[in-house]
Structure formats: structure tokens, C-alpha cells
């Protein structure tokens, strides 16, 4: 039996950078005389182990704007998802220290929507309306943005009064689905400019996962239960391989492999730490 681990499994560049930023801040605070408490605005990644490790090192997670408003001092690390302009302004107004670890690919979307909405365009975000990245993007638009996630929503778009539309995407959105939605939009009479802001890391991870899953007898997808990019990986892999399992860590893995299983594929979402991937990989390699 063969085990194939996707090269693109695990932390993407932006998440790695954000997590490292928090650890750097912890180290910096050890060296200064007047210590400031460190907070992250929302969990730094969708991974309970990492968040817990940071918590043990004194980093607290701010869950809401209200919690931020209640602070008197501290360092606020912004995660890779980014935040809206209003939150940036609030941090500044309160005199807190802002350490911005927004992924540059997300920051690029902020710049686009800020500029295009200021020029009078209607911003249309293709993505999950409840996702913090989308919330953040909305927060850089001059006028209210509209978020579309499904074909039905795109078809039902009431956009008669819109002059020009600027379409962007959540970085972790499925590339094929994005194209399908754009096609629907293009069939209508709307005047639209489309910027594909899907991150390459996601695209590569999805393409590689799909290929491995199409050849594998069993496919394992590792990632946080709340991680949307991991859920999408699971969706893609399930379409190719009927025996696809979604686990958070080795503890969730209930694997029974018959002799007919030739290939087990493994991939992991953007916020899955290397040690968890290694653990699963070693287990599958050694136990079967
Ligand atoms: Fe950034 Fe892409 Fe990761 S947008 S946070 S490198 S998935």
C-alpha cells in the first residue's frame, strides 16, 4: 500500500506568516521592561491546538468589537483574514498597538475594493457572507457590498440600478465555482469588471488534492472543523473518492483498510500545523 501526502498540504504562506508574527511578539515582549498584553483579533488560525498553545503563552483572543473597545492597552495582532477599516480606526483611536499580519493577497483585495467603490462601482464579492475575510473586505468598501455564494443568488441578483460592477472573490473560494458564477453574471446585461482574487495556494492545494483523490482508494483530509478551505478540500476530494474522511487530528481517524486498498492520499487545509500532518502520515504508513 502506498501513502501519498500532498506537497501543498498545510500552512499556506499567509497563515504561516500570521502565526509566526504572534510568536515573534511573544518573544519581543519578553525583552521589554513595560510589558503589554498580546491579543489576536479573532483566533489567529482555525486550529485549536495552536490557539491553545498561544493562550498558554498569554495570548488572548478577542471575539468581538466590544471586547476590543473595552481594552485600555495592548498589542492587537490582525490575522491573515484581515479586518475592516472601522476596526483599524478603532485600534488607532484607542491608542493600542496594531501589528497587521493580514495576508498580502487579502490586503490586495482591500485596496481594489476601496479604490473601485470610491470610483462609484458596486462591489460584488463571491464568497461566504459569514466568513471573517469577507466581513473584512466589506469593511473597505465605500458603499455596501453585495456577497454572492450560489448560482441561485447570482441569478436572482437585483442589480437594475447598478451602473458598473467590480467582482472580487474570497481568496479561498473554489475556482471552478467562481468561474461558473462569473459566467452567469456575464450572461446578464451588467457592465462588470472581474478580478480573480482567489489565492494560488488554495488553487494549487485544490488541484493537487483532486488529482490524488482521483487515484486514491482512501483519502484523508485534515483540518479544523470551522476552516472553510478545509471543508472545500473535503468537498472536492469526496467528488473523486467515495472513501474520503475529514479529521481534525489523528484522534479522529477511524481507519479500517482492506487488502484491496492500494493508495491512501493525505491532504490538509491551510491552517493545519505540520506536526499534525506528520502524525497522521506516520500512523498510516506504520500501522497498515
Ligand atoms: Fe493568504 Fe492565500 Fe493563505 S490568501 S492566507 S496565502 S490561502
GROMACS .gro file of C-alpha atoms and ligand atoms in nm:
model
  295
    1UNK     CA    1   0.000   0.000   0.000
    2UNK     CA    2   0.119   0.346  -0.089
    3UNK     CA    3   0.067   0.667   0.106
    4UNK     CA    4   0.080   0.994  -0.084
    5UNK     CA    5   0.096   1.322   0.102
    6UNK     CA    6   0.010   1.634  -0.096
    7UNK     CA    7   0.306   1.872  -0.121
    8UNK     CA    8   0.070   2.165  -0.076
    9UNK     CA    9  -0.085   2.026   0.245
   10UNK     CA   10  -0.087   2.251   0.549
   11UNK     CA   11   0.001   2.609   0.631
   12UNK     CA   12  -0.007   2.848   0.341
   13UNK     CA   13   0.227   3.143   0.325
   14UNK     CA   14  -0.019   3.389   0.481
   15UNK     CA   15  -0.115   3.170   0.776
   16UNK     CA   16   0.247   3.077   0.845
   17UNK     CA   17   0.338   3.444   0.846
   18UNK     CA   18   0.049   3.535   1.081
   19UNK     CA   19   0.129   3.258   1.331
   20UNK     CA   20   0.498   3.348   1.327
   21UNK     CA   21   0.408   3.711   1.386
   22UNK     CA   22   0.233   3.622   1.713
   23UNK     CA   23   0.528   3.412   1.834
   24UNK     CA   24   0.763   3.699   1.742
   25UNK     CA   25   0.553   3.936   1.950
   26UNK     CA   26   0.568   3.698   2.247
   27UNK     CA   27   0.949   3.692   2.219
   28UNK     CA   28   0.969   4.070   2.186
   29UNK     CA   29   0.756   4.123   2.496
   30UNK     CA   30   0.990   3.904   2.699
   31UNK     CA   31   1.269   4.151   2.632
   32UNK     CA   32   1.096   4.480   2.709
   33UNK     CA   33   1.056   4.637   3.050
   34UNK     CA   34   0.698   4.757   3.024
   35UNK     CA   35   0.514   4.452   2.903
   36UNK     CA   36   0.195   4.481   2.706
   37UNK     CA   37  -0.071   4.210   2.681
   38UNK     CA   38  -0.097   4.047   2.338
   39UNK     CA   39  -0.432   3.985   2.171
   40UNK     CA   40  -0.535   3.845   1.837
   41UNK     CA   41  -0.849   3.983   1.675
   42UNK     CA   42  -1.027   3.650   1.636
   43UNK     CA   43  -0.839   3.320   1.657
   44UNK     CA   44  -0.514   3.354   1.461
   45UNK     CA   45  -0.596   3.034   1.270
   46UNK     CA   46  -0.871   2.773   1.271
   47UNK     CA   47  -0.668   2.533   1.475
   48UNK     CA   48  -0.746   2.464   1.837
   49UNK     CA   49  -0.400   2.330   1.924
   50UNK     CA   50  -0.218   2.636   1.801
   51UNK     CA   51  -0.467   2.873   1.964
   52UNK     CA   52  -0.433   2.683   2.291
   53UNK     CA   53  -0.055   2.691   2.278
   54UNK     CA   54  -0.069   3.067   2.229
   55UNK     CA   55  -0.317   3.100   2.513
   56UNK     CA   56  -0.076   2.919   2.742
   57UNK     CA   57   0.183   3.177   2.644
   58UNK     CA   58  -0.051   3.454   2.747
   59UNK     CA   59  -0.207   3.550   2.414
   60UNK     CA   60  -0.577   3.617   2.438
   61UNK     CA   61  -0.834   3.605   2.160
   62UNK     CA   62  -1.070   3.898   2.114
   63UNK     CA   63  -1.403   3.766   1.997
   64UNK     CA   64  -1.584   4.088   1.919
   65UNK     CA   65  -1.559   4.458   1.854
   66UNK     CA   66  -1.699   4.514   2.205
   67UNK     CA   67  -1.410   4.325   2.360
   68UNK     CA   68  -1.169   4.540   2.162
   69UNK     CA   69  -1.350   4.855   2.272
   70UNK     CA   70  -1.312   4.756   2.638
   71UNK     CA   71  -0.931   4.741   2.620
   72UNK     CA   72  -0.709   5.008   2.772
   73UNK     CA   73  -0.375   4.886   2.639
   74UNK     CA   74  -0.218   4.605   2.445
   75UNK     CA   75  -0.089   4.473   2.117
   76UNK     CA   76  -0.350   4.361   1.867
   77UNK     CA   77  -0.232   4.116   1.606
   78UNK     CA   78  -0.452   4.110   1.297
   79UNK     CA   79  -0.480   3.763   1.149
   80UNK     CA   80  -0.434   3.671   0.783
   81UNK     CA   81  -0.809   3.713   0.710
   82UNK     CA   82  -0.773   4.087   0.768
   83UNK     CA   83  -1.022   4.331   0.919
   84UNK     CA   84  -1.241   4.617   0.805
   85UNK     CA   85  -1.129   4.978   0.803
   86UNK     CA   86  -1.353   5.060   1.101
   87UNK     CA   87  -1.167   4.812   1.324
   88UNK     CA   88  -0.832   4.957   1.212
   89UNK     CA   89  -0.956   5.302   1.304
   90UNK     CA   90  -1.085   5.185   1.639
   91UNK     CA   91  -0.747   5.031   1.729
   92UNK     CA   92  -0.578   5.354   1.635
   93UNK     CA   93  -0.828   5.571   1.822
   94UNK     CA   94  -0.780   5.371   2.140
   95UNK     CA   95  -0.403   5.404   2.119
   96UNK     CA   96  -0.349   5.029   2.101
   97UNK     CA   97  -0.055   4.883   1.910
   98UNK     CA   98  -0.164   4.727   1.581
   99UNK     CA   99   0.051   4.451   1.434
  100UNK     CA  100  -0.102   4.377   1.098
  101UNK     CA  101  -0.049   4.020   0.976
  102UNK     CA  102  -0.320   4.045   0.710
  103UNK     CA  103  -0.211   3.826   0.420
  104UNK     CA  104  -0.082   4.047   0.137
  105UNK     CA  105  -0.321   3.869  -0.102
  106UNK     CA  106  -0.616   3.974   0.116
  107UNK     CA  107  -0.472   4.324   0.155
  108UNK     CA  108  -0.469   4.346  -0.225
  109UNK     CA  109  -0.847   4.286  -0.227
  110UNK     CA  110  -0.893   4.562   0.032
  111UNK     CA  111  -0.701   4.801  -0.194
  112UNK     CA  112  -0.907   4.702  -0.500
  113UNK     CA  113  -1.248   4.738  -0.336
  114UNK     CA  114  -1.152   5.063  -0.165
  115UNK     CA  115  -1.043   5.216  -0.495
  116UNK     CA  116  -1.324   5.075  -0.710
  117UNK     CA  117  -1.603   5.155  -0.468
  118UNK     CA  118  -1.467   5.509  -0.429
  119UNK     CA  119  -1.490   5.535  -0.809
  120UNK     CA  120  -1.861   5.455  -0.782
  121UNK     CA  121  -1.859   5.087  -0.870
  122UNK     CA  122  -2.081   4.836  -0.695
  123UNK     CA  123  -1.862   4.575  -0.526
  124UNK     CA  124  -1.977   4.217  -0.567
  125UNK     CA  125  -1.793   3.965  -0.351
  126UNK     CA  126  -1.809   3.600  -0.448
  127UNK     CA  127  -1.769   3.418  -0.120
  128UNK     CA  128  -1.922   3.313   0.207
  129UNK     CA  129  -2.102   3.615   0.358
  130UNK     CA  130  -2.037   3.500   0.714
  131UNK     CA  131  -1.662   3.450   0.671
  132UNK     CA  132  -1.437   3.699   0.854
  133UNK     CA  133  -1.233   3.760   0.540
  134UNK     CA  134  -1.548   3.866   0.355
  135UNK     CA  135  -1.653   4.080   0.654
  136UNK     CA  136  -1.314   4.249   0.637
  137UNK     CA  137  -1.339   4.309   0.261
  138UNK     CA  138  -1.685   4.462   0.305
  139UNK     CA  139  -1.531   4.694   0.560
  140UNK     CA  140  -1.312   4.860   0.295
  141UNK     CA  141  -1.598   4.942   0.058
  142UNK     CA  142  -1.729   5.297   0.034
  143UNK     CA  143  -2.084   5.175  -0.022
  144UNK     CA  144  -2.242   4.845   0.091
  145UNK     CA  145  -2.100   4.544  -0.096
  146UNK     CA  146  -2.313   4.251  -0.205
  147UNK     CA  147  -2.197   3.895  -0.141
  148UNK     CA  148  -2.298   3.604  -0.361
  149UNK     CA  149  -2.221   3.243  -0.286
  150UNK     CA  150  -2.450   3.031  -0.507
  151UNK     CA  151  -2.577   3.017  -0.865
  152UNK     CA  152  -2.928   3.087  -0.743
  153UNK     CA  153  -2.817   3.401  -0.563
  154UNK     CA  154  -2.632   3.516  -0.874
  155UNK     CA  155  -2.938   3.459  -1.095
  156UNK     CA  156  -3.163   3.643  -0.852
  157UNK     CA  157  -2.938   3.944  -0.829
  158UNK     CA  158  -3.147   4.261  -0.843
  159UNK     CA  159  -2.895   4.489  -0.998
  160UNK     CA  160  -3.102   4.706  -1.231
  161UNK     CA  161  -2.984   5.030  -1.078
  162UNK     CA  162  -2.617   4.933  -1.070
  163UNK     CA  163  -2.407   5.113  -1.326
  164UNK     CA  164  -2.080   4.927  -1.306
  165UNK     CA  165  -1.987   4.623  -1.105
  166UNK     CA  166  -1.650   4.519  -0.973
  167UNK     CA  167  -1.633   4.150  -0.886
  168UNK     CA  168  -1.377   4.010  -0.644
  169UNK     CA  169  -1.357   3.675  -0.472
  170UNK     CA  170  -1.285   3.544  -0.127
  171UNK     CA  171  -0.929   3.408  -0.152
  172UNK     CA  172  -1.030   3.055  -0.056
  173UNK     CA  173  -1.327   3.023  -0.293
  174UNK     CA  174  -1.345   2.724  -0.528
  175UNK     CA  175  -1.202   2.831  -0.862
  176UNK     CA  176  -1.447   2.638  -1.083
  177UNK     CA  177  -1.745   2.760  -0.888
  178UNK     CA  178  -1.615   3.115  -0.917
  179UNK     CA  179  -1.595   3.080  -1.295
  180UNK     CA  180  -1.947   2.939  -1.313
  181UNK     CA  181  -2.084   3.232  -1.113
  182UNK     CA  182  -1.896   3.483  -1.328
  183UNK     CA  183  -2.040   3.317  -1.641
  184UNK     CA  184  -2.392   3.368  -1.507
  185UNK     CA  185  -2.316   3.731  -1.439
  186UNK     CA  186  -2.169   3.782  -1.786
  187UNK     CA  187  -2.484   3.642  -1.950
  188UNK     CA  188  -2.678   3.928  -1.798
  189UNK     CA  189  -2.651   4.280  -1.928
  190UNK     CA  190  -2.444   4.411  -1.642
  191UNK     CA  191  -2.130   4.605  -1.706
  192UNK     CA  192  -1.877   4.429  -1.490
  193UNK     CA  193  -1.505   4.402  -1.435
  194UNK     CA  194  -1.393   4.079  -1.276
  195UNK     CA  195  -1.078   4.041  -1.070
  196UNK     CA  196  -0.992   3.685  -0.984
  197UNK     CA  197  -0.858   3.725  -0.631
  198UNK     CA  198  -0.853   3.355  -0.548
  199UNK     CA  199  -0.520   3.278  -0.391
  200UNK     CA  200  -0.285   3.045  -0.577
  201UNK     CA  201  -0.214   2.850  -0.260
  202UNK     CA  202  -0.578   2.745  -0.250
  203UNK     CA  203  -0.593   2.666  -0.619
  204UNK     CA  204  -0.278   2.457  -0.604
  205UNK     CA  205  -0.394   2.275  -0.293
  206UNK     CA  206  -0.733   2.203  -0.453
  207UNK     CA  207  -0.587   2.084  -0.784
  208UNK     CA  208  -0.334   1.859  -0.614
  209UNK     CA  209  -0.594   1.718  -0.373
  210UNK     CA  210  -0.830   1.644  -0.662
  211UNK     CA  211  -0.561   1.459  -0.854
  212UNK     CA  212  -0.453   1.249  -0.556
  213UNK     CA  213  -0.815   1.176  -0.457
  214UNK     CA  214  -0.895   1.062  -0.812
  215UNK     CA  215  -0.625   0.796  -0.783
  216UNK     CA  216  -0.664   0.707  -0.415
  217UNK     CA  217  -0.881   0.436  -0.262
  218UNK     CA  218  -0.898   0.626   0.064
  219UNK     CA  219  -0.846   0.999   0.105
  220UNK     CA  220  -0.779   1.176   0.434
  221UNK     CA  221  -0.843   1.550   0.466
  222UNK     CA  222  -0.703   1.710   0.782
  223UNK     CA  223  -0.816   2.044   0.914
  224UNK     CA  224  -1.019   2.243   1.165
  225UNK     CA  225  -1.393   2.184   1.172
  226UNK     CA  226  -1.452   2.557   1.116
  227UNK     CA  227  -1.197   2.601   0.840
  228UNK     CA  228  -1.380   2.682   0.518
  229UNK     CA  229  -1.085   2.596   0.295
  230UNK     CA  230  -1.059   2.251   0.455
  231UNK     CA  231  -1.430   2.193   0.406
  232UNK     CA  232  -1.390   2.282   0.039
  233UNK     CA  233  -1.099   2.039   0.008
  234UNK     CA  234  -1.322   1.773   0.157
  235UNK     CA  235  -1.598   1.857  -0.094
  236UNK     CA  236  -1.355   1.827  -0.387
  237UNK     CA  237  -1.198   1.505  -0.263
  238UNK     CA  238  -1.537   1.346  -0.189
  239UNK     CA  239  -1.633   1.407  -0.551
  240UNK     CA  240  -1.336   1.198  -0.663
  241UNK     CA  241  -1.301   0.941  -0.390
  242UNK     CA  242  -1.601   0.786  -0.211
  243UNK     CA  243  -1.393   0.699   0.094
  244UNK     CA  244  -1.287   1.047   0.193
  245UNK     CA  245  -1.265   1.128   0.562
  246UNK     CA  246  -1.243   1.466   0.731
  247UNK     CA  247  -1.043   1.468   1.054
  248UNK     CA  248  -0.910   1.739   1.285
  249UNK     CA  249  -0.624   1.527   1.417
  250UNK     CA  250  -0.511   1.167   1.446
  251UNK     CA  251  -0.753   1.110   1.735
  252UNK     CA  252  -1.049   1.135   1.491
  253UNK     CA  253  -0.911   0.882   1.247
  254UNK     CA  254  -1.102   0.556   1.242
  255UNK     CA  255  -0.937   0.373   0.961
  256UNK     CA  256  -1.008   0.019   0.850
  257UNK     CA  257  -0.815  -0.075   0.543
  258UNK     CA  258  -0.874  -0.393   0.349
  259UNK     CA  259  -0.608  -0.561   0.136
  260UNK     CA  260  -0.759  -0.412  -0.176
  261UNK     CA  261  -0.657  -0.061  -0.071
  262UNK     CA  262  -0.359   0.038  -0.283
  263UNK     CA  263  -0.328   0.408  -0.226
  264UNK     CA  264  -0.412   0.634   0.068
  265UNK     CA  265  -0.397   1.004  -0.009
  266UNK     CA  266  -0.349   1.276   0.251
  267UNK     CA  267  -0.402   1.648   0.227
  268UNK     CA  268  -0.463   1.923   0.480
  269UNK     CA  269  -0.618   2.268   0.495
  270UNK     CA  270  -0.426   2.593   0.513
  271UNK     CA  271  -0.435   2.613   0.891
  272UNK     CA  272  -0.322   2.262   0.977
  273UNK     CA  273   0.016   2.254   1.153
  274UNK     CA  274   0.289   2.029   1.020
  275UNK     CA  275   0.315   1.815   1.332
  276UNK     CA  276  -0.048   1.703   1.295
  277UNK     CA  277   0.004   1.612   0.929
  278UNK     CA  278   0.320   1.422   1.016
  279UNK     CA  279   0.145   1.233   1.293
  280UNK     CA  280  -0.132   1.117   1.061
  281UNK     CA  281   0.112   1.031   0.786
  282UNK     CA  282   0.335   0.827   1.017
  283UNK     CA  283   0.038   0.645   1.163
  284UNK     CA  284  -0.098   0.541   0.823
  285UNK     CA  285   0.249   0.441   0.700
  286UNK     CA  286   0.338   0.239   1.007
  287UNK     CA  287   0.007   0.084   1.110
  288UNK     CA  288  -0.103  -0.061   0.779
  289LIG    FE1  289  -0.306   3.426   0.208
  289LIG    FE2  290  -0.367   3.256   0.031
  289LIG    FE3  291  -0.314   3.179   0.268
  289LIG     S1  292  -0.465   3.449   0.065
  289LIG     S2  293  -0.376   3.344   0.397
  289LIG     S3  294  -0.170   3.272   0.126
  289LIG     S4  295  -0.472   3.095   0.140
   0.00000   0.00000   0.00000
